[in-house]
mmCIF file of C-alpha atoms in Angstrom:
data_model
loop_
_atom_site.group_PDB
_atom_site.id
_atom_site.type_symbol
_atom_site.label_atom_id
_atom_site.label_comp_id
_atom_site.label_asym_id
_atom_site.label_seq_id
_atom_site.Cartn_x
_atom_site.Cartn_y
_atom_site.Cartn_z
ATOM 1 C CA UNK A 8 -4.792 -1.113 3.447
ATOM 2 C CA UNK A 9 -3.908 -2.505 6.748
ATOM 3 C CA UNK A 10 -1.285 -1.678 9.286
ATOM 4 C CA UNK A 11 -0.231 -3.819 12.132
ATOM 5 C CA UNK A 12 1.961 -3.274 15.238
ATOM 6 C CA UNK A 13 5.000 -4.336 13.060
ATOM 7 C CA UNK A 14 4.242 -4.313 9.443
ATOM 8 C CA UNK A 15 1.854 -3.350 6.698
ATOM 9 C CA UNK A 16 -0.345 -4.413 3.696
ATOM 10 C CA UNK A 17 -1.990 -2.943 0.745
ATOM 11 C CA UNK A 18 -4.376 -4.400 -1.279
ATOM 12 C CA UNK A 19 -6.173 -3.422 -4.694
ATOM 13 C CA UNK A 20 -9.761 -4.946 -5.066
ATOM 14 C CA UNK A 21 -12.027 -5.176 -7.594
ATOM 15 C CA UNK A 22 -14.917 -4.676 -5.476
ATOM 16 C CA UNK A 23 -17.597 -5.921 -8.462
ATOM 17 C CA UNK A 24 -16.307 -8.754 -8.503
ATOM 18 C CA UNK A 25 -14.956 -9.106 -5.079
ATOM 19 C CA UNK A 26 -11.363 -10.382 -5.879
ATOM 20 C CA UNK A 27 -8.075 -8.923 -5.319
ATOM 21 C CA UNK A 28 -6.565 -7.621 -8.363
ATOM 22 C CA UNK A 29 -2.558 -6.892 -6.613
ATOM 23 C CA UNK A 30 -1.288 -7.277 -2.857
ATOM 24 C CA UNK A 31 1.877 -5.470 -1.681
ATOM 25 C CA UNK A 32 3.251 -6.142 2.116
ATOM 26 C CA UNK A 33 6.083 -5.285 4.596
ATOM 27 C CA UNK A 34 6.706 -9.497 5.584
ATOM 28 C CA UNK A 35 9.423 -10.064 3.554
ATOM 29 C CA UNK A 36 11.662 -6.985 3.612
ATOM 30 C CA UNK A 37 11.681 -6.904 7.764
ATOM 31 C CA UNK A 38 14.717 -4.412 7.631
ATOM 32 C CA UNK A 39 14.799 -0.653 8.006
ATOM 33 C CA UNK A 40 12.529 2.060 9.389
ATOM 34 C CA UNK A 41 8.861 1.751 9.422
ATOM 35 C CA UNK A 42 8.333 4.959 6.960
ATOM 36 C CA UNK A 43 11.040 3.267 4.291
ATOM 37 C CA UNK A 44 9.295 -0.546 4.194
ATOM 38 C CA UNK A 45 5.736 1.590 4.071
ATOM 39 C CA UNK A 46 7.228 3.835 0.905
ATOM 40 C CA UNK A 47 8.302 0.300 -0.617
ATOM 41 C CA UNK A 48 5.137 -1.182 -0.173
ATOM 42 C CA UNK A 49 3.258 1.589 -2.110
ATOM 43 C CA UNK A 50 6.103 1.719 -4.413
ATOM 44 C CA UNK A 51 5.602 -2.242 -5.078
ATOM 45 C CA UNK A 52 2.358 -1.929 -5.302
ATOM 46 C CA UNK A 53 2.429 0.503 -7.885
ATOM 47 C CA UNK A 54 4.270 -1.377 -10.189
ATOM 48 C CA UNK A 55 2.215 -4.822 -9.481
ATOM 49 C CA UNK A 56 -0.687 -2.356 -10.759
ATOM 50 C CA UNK A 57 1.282 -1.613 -13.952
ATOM 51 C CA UNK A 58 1.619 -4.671 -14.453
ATOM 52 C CA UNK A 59 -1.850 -5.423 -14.522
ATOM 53 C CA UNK A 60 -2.603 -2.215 -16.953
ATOM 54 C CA UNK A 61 -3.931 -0.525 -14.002
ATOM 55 C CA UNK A 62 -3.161 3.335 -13.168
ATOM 56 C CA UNK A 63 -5.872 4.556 -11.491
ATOM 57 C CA UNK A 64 -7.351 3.498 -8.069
ATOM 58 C CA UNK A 65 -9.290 4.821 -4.804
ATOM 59 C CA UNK A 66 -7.159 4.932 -1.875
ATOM 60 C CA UNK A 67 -9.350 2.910 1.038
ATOM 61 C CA UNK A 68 -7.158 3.992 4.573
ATOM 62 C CA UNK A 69 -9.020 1.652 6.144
ATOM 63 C CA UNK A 70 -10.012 4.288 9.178
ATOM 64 C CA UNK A 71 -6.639 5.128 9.921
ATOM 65 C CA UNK A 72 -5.621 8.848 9.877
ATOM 66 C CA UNK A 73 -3.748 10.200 6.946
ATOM 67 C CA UNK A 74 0.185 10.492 8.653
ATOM 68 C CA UNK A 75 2.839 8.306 9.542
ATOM 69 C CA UNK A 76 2.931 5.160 7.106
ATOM 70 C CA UNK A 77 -0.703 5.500 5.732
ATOM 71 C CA UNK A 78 0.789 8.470 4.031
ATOM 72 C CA UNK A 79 4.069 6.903 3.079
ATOM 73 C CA UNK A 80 2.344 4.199 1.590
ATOM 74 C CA UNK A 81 0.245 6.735 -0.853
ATOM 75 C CA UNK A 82 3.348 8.878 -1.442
ATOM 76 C CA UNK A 83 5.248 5.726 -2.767
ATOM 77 C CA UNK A 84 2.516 4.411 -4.393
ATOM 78 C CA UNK A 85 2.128 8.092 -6.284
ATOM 79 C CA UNK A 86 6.044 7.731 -6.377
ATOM 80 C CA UNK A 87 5.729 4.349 -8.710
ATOM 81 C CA UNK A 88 2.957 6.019 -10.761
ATOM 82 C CA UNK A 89 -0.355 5.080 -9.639
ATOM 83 C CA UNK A 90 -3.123 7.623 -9.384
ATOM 84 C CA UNK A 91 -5.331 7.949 -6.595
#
């Protein structure tokens, strides 16, 4: 996952292969609270994951500490089903 200034991105990898599997971001819903478009994101990115049979995944923060949307995004993405 990354988070910039103004929005934010998640990304499942296949790191084996080195390919992303499903991408989720914050660019085209530019409306509402930080926290909310974060929760969508993992929530999107959840079901992106279904939809490529996959339920379970390691969540990567990327360095950043565990609050604020780094958390939302896992709480929607736990939300939509996926299992970290």
């Amino acid at each position: 996952m990354f988070r910039s200034l103004h929005y934010i991105y998640a990304q499942l990898i296949d790191d084996a292969k080195g390919r992303v599997l499903v991408s989720s971001s914050s660019l085209k819903t530019k409306k509402g609270k930080p926290l909310d478009l974060a929760k969508a994101v993992g929530k999107e990115l959840a079901v992106k994951a279904k939809a490529a049979s996959i339920t379970t995944c390691v969540f990567d923060r990327g360095g950043y500490l565990y609050h604020g949307r780094v958390k939302a995004v896992a709480e929607g993405a736990r939300e939509g089903g996926l299992k970290f």
